[in-house]
Coordinates of C-alpha atoms and ligand atoms in Angstrom, one line a residue:
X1 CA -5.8 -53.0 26.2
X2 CA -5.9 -52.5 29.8
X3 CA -9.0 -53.5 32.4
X4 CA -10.7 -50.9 34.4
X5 CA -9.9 -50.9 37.7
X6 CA -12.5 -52.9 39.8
X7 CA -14.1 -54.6 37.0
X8 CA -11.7 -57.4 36.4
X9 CA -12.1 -59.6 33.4
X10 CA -15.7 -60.4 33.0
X11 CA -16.3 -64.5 33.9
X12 CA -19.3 -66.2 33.3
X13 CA -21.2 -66.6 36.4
X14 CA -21.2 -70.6 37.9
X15 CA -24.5 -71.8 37.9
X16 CA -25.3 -74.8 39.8
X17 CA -25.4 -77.2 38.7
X18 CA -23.2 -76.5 35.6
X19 CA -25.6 -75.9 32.3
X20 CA -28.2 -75.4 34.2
X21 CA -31.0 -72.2 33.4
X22 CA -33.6 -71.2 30.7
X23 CA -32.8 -71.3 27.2
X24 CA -33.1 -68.1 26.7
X25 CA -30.9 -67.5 29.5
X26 CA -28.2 -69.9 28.1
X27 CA -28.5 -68.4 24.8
X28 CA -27.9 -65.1 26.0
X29 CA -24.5 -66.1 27.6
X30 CA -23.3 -68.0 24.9
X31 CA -24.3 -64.9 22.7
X32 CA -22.4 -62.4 25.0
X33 CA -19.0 -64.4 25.5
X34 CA -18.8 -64.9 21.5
X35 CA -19.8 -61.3 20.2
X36 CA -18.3 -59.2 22.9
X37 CA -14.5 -60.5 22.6
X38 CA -14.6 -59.2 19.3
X39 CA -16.2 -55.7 19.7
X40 CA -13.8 -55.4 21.8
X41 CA -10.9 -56.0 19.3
X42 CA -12.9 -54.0 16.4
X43 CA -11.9 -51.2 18.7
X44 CA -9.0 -51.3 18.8
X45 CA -8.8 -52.0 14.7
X46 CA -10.7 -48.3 13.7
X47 CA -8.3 -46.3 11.8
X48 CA -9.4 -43.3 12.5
X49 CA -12.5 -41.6 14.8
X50 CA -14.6 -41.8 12.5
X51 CA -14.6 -45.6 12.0
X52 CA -14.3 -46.0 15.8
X53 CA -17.5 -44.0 16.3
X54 CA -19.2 -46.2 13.6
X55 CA -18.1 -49.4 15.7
X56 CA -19.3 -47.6 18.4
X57 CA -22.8 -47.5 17.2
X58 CA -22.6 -51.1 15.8
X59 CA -21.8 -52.3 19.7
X60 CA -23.4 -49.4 22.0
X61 CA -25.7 -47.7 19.5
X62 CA -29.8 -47.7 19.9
X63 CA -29.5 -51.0 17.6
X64 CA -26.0 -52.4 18.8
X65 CA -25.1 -56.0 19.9
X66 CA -25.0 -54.5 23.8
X67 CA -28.4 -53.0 23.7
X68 CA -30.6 -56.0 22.2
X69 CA -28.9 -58.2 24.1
X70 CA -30.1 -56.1 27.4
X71 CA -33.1 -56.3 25.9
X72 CA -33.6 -59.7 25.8
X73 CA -33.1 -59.9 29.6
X74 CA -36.7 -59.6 29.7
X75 CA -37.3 -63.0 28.7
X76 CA -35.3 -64.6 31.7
X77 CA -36.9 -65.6 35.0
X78 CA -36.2 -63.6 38.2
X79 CA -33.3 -65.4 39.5
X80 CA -31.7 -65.1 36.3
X81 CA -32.3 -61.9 35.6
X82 CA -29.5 -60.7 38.0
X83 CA -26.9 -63.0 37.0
X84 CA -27.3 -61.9 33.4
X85 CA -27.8 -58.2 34.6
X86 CA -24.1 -58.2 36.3
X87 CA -22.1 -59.9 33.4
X88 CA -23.5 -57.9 30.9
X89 CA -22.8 -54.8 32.5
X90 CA -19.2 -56.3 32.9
X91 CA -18.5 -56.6 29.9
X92 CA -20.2 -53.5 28.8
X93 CA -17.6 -52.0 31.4
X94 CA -14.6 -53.4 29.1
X95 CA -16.0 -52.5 26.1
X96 CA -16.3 -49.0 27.1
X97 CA -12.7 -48.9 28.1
X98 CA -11.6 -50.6 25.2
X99 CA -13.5 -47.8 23.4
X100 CA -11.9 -44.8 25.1
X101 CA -8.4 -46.2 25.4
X102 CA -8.7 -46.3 21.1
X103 CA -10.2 -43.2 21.2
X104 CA -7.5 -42.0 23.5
X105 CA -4.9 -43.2 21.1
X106 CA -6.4 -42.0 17.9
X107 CA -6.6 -38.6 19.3
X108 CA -3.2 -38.4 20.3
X109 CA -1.9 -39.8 16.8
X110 CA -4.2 -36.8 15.5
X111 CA -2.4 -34.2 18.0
X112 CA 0.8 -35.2 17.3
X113 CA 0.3 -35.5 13.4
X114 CA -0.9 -32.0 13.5
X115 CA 1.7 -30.4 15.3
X116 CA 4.3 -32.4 13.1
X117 CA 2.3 -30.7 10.2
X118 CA 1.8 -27.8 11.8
X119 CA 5.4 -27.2 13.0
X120 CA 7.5 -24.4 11.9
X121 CA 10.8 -24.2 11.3
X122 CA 12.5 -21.1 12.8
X123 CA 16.1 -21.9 12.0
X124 CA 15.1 -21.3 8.3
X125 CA 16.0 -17.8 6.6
X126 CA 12.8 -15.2 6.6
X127 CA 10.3 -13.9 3.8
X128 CA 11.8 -10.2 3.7
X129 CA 8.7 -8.0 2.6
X130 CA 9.6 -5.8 -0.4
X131 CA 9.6 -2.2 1.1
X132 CA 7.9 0.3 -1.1
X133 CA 9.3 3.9 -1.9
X134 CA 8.6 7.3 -2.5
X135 CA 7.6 8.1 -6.4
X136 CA 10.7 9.2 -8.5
X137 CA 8.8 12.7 -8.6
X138 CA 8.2 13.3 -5.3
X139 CA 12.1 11.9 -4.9
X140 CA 13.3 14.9 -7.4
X141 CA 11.0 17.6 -5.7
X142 CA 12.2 16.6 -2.2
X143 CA 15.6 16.7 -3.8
X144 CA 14.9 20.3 -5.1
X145 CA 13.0 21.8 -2.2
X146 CA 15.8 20.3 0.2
X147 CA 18.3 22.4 -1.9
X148 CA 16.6 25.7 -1.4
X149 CA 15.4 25.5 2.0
X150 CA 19.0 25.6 2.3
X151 CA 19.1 28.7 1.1
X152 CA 16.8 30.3 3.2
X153 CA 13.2 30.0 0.7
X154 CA 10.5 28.8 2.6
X155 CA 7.8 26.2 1.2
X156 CA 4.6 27.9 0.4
X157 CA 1.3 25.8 -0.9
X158 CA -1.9 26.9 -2.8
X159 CA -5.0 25.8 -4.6
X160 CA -5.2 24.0 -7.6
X161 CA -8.4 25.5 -8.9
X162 CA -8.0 29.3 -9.6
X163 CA -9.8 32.4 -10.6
X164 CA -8.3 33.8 -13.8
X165 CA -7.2 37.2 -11.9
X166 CA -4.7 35.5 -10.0
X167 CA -4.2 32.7 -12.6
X168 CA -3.6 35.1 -15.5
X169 CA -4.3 38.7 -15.4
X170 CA -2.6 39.4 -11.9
X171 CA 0.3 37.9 -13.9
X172 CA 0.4 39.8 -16.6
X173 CA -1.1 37.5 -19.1
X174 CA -3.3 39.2 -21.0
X175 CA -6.8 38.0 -21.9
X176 CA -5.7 37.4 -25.7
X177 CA -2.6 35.7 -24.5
X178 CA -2.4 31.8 -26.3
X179 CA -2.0 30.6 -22.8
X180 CA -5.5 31.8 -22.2
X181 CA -7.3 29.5 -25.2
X182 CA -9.7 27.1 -24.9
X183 CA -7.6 24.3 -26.1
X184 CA -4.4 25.1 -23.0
X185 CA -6.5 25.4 -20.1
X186 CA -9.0 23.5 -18.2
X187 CA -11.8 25.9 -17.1
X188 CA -14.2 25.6 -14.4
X189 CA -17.1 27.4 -12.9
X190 CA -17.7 30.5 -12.5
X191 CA -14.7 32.3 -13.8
X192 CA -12.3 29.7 -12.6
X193 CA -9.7 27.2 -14.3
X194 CA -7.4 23.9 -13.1
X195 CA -4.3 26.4 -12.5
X196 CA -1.4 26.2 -15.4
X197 CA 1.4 27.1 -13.3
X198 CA 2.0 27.3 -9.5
X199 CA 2.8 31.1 -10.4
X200 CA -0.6 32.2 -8.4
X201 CA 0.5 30.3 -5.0
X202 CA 3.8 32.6 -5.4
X203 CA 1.4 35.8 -6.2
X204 CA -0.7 35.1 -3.1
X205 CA 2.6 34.3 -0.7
X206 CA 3.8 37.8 -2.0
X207 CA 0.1 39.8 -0.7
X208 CA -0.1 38.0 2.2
X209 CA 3.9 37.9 3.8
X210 CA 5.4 41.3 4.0
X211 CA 8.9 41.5 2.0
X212 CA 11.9 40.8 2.1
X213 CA 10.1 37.3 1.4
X214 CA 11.9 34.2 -0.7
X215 CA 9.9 31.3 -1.3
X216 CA 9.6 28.3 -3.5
X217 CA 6.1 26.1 -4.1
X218 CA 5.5 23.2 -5.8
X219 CA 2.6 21.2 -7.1
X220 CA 0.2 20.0 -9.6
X221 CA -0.5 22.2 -13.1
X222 CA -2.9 21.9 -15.6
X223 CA -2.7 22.4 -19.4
X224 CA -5.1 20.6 -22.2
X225 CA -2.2 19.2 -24.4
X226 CA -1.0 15.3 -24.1
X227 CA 1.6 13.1 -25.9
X228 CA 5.1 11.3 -25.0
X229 CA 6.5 14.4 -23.3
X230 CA 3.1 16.5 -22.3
X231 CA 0.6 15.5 -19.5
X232 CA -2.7 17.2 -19.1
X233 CA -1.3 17.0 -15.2
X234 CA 2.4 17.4 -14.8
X235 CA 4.6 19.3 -11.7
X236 CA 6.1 22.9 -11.2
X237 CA 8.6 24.1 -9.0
X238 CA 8.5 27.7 -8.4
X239 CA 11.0 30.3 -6.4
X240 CA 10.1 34.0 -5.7
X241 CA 12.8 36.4 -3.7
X242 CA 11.4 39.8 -3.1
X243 CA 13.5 42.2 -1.5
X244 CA 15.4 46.1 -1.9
X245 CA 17.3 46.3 -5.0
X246 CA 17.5 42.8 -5.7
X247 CA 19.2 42.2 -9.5
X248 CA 19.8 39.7 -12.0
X249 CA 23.0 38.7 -10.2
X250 CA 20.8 37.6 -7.0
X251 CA 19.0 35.6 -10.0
X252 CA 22.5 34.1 -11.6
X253 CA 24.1 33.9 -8.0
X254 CA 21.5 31.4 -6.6
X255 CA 20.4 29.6 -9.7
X256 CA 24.0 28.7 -10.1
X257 CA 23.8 27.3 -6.4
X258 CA 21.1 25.4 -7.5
X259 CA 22.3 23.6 -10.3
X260 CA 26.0 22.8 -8.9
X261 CA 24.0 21.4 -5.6
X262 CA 21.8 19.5 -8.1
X263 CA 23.8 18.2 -11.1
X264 CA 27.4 18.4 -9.6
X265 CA 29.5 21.1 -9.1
X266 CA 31.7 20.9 -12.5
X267 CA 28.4 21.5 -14.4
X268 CA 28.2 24.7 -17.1
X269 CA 25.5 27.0 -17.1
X270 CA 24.3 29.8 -19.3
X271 CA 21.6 32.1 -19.2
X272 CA 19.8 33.2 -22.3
X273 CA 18.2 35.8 -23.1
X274 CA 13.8 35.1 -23.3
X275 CA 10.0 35.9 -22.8
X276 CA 7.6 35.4 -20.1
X277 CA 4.6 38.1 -19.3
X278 CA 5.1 38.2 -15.8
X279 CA 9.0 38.9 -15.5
X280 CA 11.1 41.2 -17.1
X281 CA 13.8 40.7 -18.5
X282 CA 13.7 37.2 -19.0
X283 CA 15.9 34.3 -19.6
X284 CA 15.9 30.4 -19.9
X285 CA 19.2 28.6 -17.8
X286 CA 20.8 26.3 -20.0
X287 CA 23.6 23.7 -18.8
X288 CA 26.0 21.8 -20.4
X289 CA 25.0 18.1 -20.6
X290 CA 26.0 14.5 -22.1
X291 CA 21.8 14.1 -22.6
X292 CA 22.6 16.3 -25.7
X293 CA 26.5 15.7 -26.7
X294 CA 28.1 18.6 -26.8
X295 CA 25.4 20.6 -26.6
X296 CA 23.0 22.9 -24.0
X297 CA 20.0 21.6 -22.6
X298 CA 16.9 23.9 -21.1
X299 CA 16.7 23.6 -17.0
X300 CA 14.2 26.4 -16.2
X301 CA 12.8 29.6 -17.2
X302 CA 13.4 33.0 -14.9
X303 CA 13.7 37.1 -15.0
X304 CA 13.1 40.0 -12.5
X305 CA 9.9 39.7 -11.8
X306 CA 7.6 42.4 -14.0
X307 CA 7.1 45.9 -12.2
X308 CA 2.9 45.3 -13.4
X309 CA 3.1 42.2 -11.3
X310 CA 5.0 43.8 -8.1
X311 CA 2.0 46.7 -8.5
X312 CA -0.8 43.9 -8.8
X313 CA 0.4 42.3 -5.5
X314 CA 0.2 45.8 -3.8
X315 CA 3.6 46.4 -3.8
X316 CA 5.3 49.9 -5.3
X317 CA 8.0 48.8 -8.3
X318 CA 10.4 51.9 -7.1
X319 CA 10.9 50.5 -4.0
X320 CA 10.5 46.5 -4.5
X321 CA 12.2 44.0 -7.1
X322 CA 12.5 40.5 -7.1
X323 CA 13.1 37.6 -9.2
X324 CA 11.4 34.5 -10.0
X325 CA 11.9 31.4 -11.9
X326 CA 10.2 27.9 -12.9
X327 CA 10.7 24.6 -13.8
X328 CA 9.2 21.6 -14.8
X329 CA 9.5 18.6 -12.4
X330 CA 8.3 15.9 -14.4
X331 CA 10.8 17.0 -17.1
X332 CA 13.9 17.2 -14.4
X333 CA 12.9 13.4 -13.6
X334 CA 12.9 12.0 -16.6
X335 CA 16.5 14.1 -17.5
X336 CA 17.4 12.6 -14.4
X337 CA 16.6 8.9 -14.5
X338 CA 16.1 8.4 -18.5
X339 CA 12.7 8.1 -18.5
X340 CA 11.6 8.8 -22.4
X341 CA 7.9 9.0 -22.1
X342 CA 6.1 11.6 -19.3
X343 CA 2.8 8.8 -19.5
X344 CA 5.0 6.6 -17.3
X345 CA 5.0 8.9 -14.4
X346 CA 1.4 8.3 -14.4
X347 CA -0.1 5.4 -15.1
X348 CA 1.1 3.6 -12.0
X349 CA 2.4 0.9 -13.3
X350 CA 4.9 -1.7 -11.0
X351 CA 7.3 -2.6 -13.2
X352 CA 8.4 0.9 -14.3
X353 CA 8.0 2.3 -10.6
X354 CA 10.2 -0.4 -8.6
X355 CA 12.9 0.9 -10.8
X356 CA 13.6 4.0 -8.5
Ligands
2U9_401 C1 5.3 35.7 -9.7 C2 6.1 36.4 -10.6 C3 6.8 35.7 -11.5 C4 7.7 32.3 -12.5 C5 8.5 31.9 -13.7 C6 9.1 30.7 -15.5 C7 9.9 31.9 -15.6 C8 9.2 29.6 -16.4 C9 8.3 27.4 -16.9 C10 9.4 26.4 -16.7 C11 9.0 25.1 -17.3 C12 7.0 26.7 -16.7 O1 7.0 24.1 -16.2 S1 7.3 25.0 -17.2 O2 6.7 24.9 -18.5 N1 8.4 28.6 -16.1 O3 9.9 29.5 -17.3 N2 8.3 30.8 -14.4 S2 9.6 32.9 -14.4 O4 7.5 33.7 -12.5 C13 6.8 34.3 -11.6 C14 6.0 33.6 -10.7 C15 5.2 34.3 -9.8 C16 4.4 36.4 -8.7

């Protein structure tokens, strides 16, 4: 504990002759030379601020040893008055600084306990944040779209709710078609359904842009039907080339590009012979594939597209041809990455996603 500068260590002021005053004057110094010394240490005891502060109050506070004893200077005579008026205030003087220089030190202990608390370490290795990715299907329709952009098809979107003309009937499904029932599509208002294929986003690329046109679309499709390998929502990928005597070896010839860019270029492919309203003829691709030892597993669907469909997009049959094919996203993905159930792709669940 150091002394303020100036004030010196308080000494009882000599009074002649020695002993001499009032009582109460007498009393008072005895009173201040035995209770201030030990306020004093108190100080510098408190553990913390808190305790110092209640010390504080004990000494300097409206009811503390300081402050009644400055009130009792009332009782002394004149002459007195200012002999007792300048020790007291000395040692008032120390016991303030012994207050602040505790006060002093318990802040700095706090300061310096907090930054050692506080501190950080910046030698040791980082937290990497797990990076999220890109959905496995929008990872195999990237892959597919990258494929045929290379060929020249250009990306073409539409709505998802229809009207049945382009939808069905511009397509050559007929209003008694099973496609059309109740229980495969999700109707709307006013004439309208939740689109089944992306096949009217290829129709309405094929009135607007003026041929030769190729394009591919894909995107969301709607059919009422749901277990381990149907969703009520699920993903098409469509391609349309529209051009002057195009045949089914401009069909075979790209197709085949297709899979070999997709699934390797030692894969096996066959076409087979099929149905679909809106081309014609038809065929489903098949290729060759360990998923099924031995045996040929279903890609897609295609076929030159059907001369009722060429007409319904304003364009004359004898002039025009084209072909078109499909496939079903969802289904390539789980081929792809083994996924056994098509729920998975949907119900957004960690575990399964991180996987990709
Ligand atoms: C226009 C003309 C013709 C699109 C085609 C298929 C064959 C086909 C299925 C594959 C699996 C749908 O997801 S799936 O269930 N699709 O087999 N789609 S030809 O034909 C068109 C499209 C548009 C104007």
């Amino acid at each position: 504990m150091t002394t303020p500068e100036g004030s010196g260590t308080p000494t009882s002021p000599t009074l002649t002759p020695a002993g001499e005053g009032s009582p109460e004057l007498l009393a008072l110094l005895a009173e201040i030379a035995a209770k201030v010394p030990p306020a004093c240490e108190r100080f510098a005891e408190a553990k913390d601020l808190a305790q110092l502060e209640e010390f504080r109050i004990e000494v300097l506070g409206k009811k503390g040893v300081l402050t009644e004893m400055n009130a009792r200077m009332g009782a002394l005579t004149p002459t007195e008055k200012p002999i007792a008026g300048k020790l007291l205030n000395n040692h008032k003087a120390q016991v303030i600084h012994a207050l602040n220089a505790r006060k002093d030190a318990l802040e700095a202990a706090a300061l310096a306990n907090s930054l050692q608390a506080e501190s950080v370490d910046v030698t040791l290795p980082g937290v990497r944040p797990r990076s999220g990715h890109l959905h496995p299907i929008t990872q195999t329709t990237l892959e597919i779209v990258k494929i045929f952009q290379g060929m020249g098809f250009r990306v073409e979107s539409g709505p998802e709710i229809e009207t049945e003309w382009f939808n069905f009937e511009a397509l050559n499904v007929p209003a008694d078609h099973p496609a059309r029932d109740m229980q495969d599509t999700f109707y709307t208002e006013r004439n309208c359904v939740l689109r089944t294929h992306t096949s009217p986003t290829q129709l309405r690329s094929m009135m607007r842009i003026a041929p030769p046109l190729a394009v591919i679309t894909t995107g969301r499709v709607f059919r009422c039907d749901s277990d381990a390998t149907h969703s009520p929502m699920f993903h098409q990928m469509e391609g349309l080339y529209i051009d002057r005597k195009v045949s089914m070896a401009h069909l075979k010839g790209v197709l085949n590009e297709f899979i070999r860019a997709y699934y390797g270029p030692n894969i096996k492919t066959r076409f087979r012979p099929s149905f679909f309203p809106f081309t014609e003829p038809s065929a489903e691709l098949d290729i060759q594939s360990d998923v099924v030892r031995g045996g040929w597993m279903e890609v897609l669907g295609c076929g030159m597209v059907h001369p009722t469909v060429l007409r319904n997009a304003g364009l004359d049959p004898a002039e025009w041809s084209g072909f078109a094919f499909g496939l079903g996203i969802d289904r390539l993905a789980m081929i792809k990455y083994g996924i056994n159930d098509i729920r998975l792709l949907t119900e957004n669940d960690m575990r399964f996603l991180r996987q990709f």
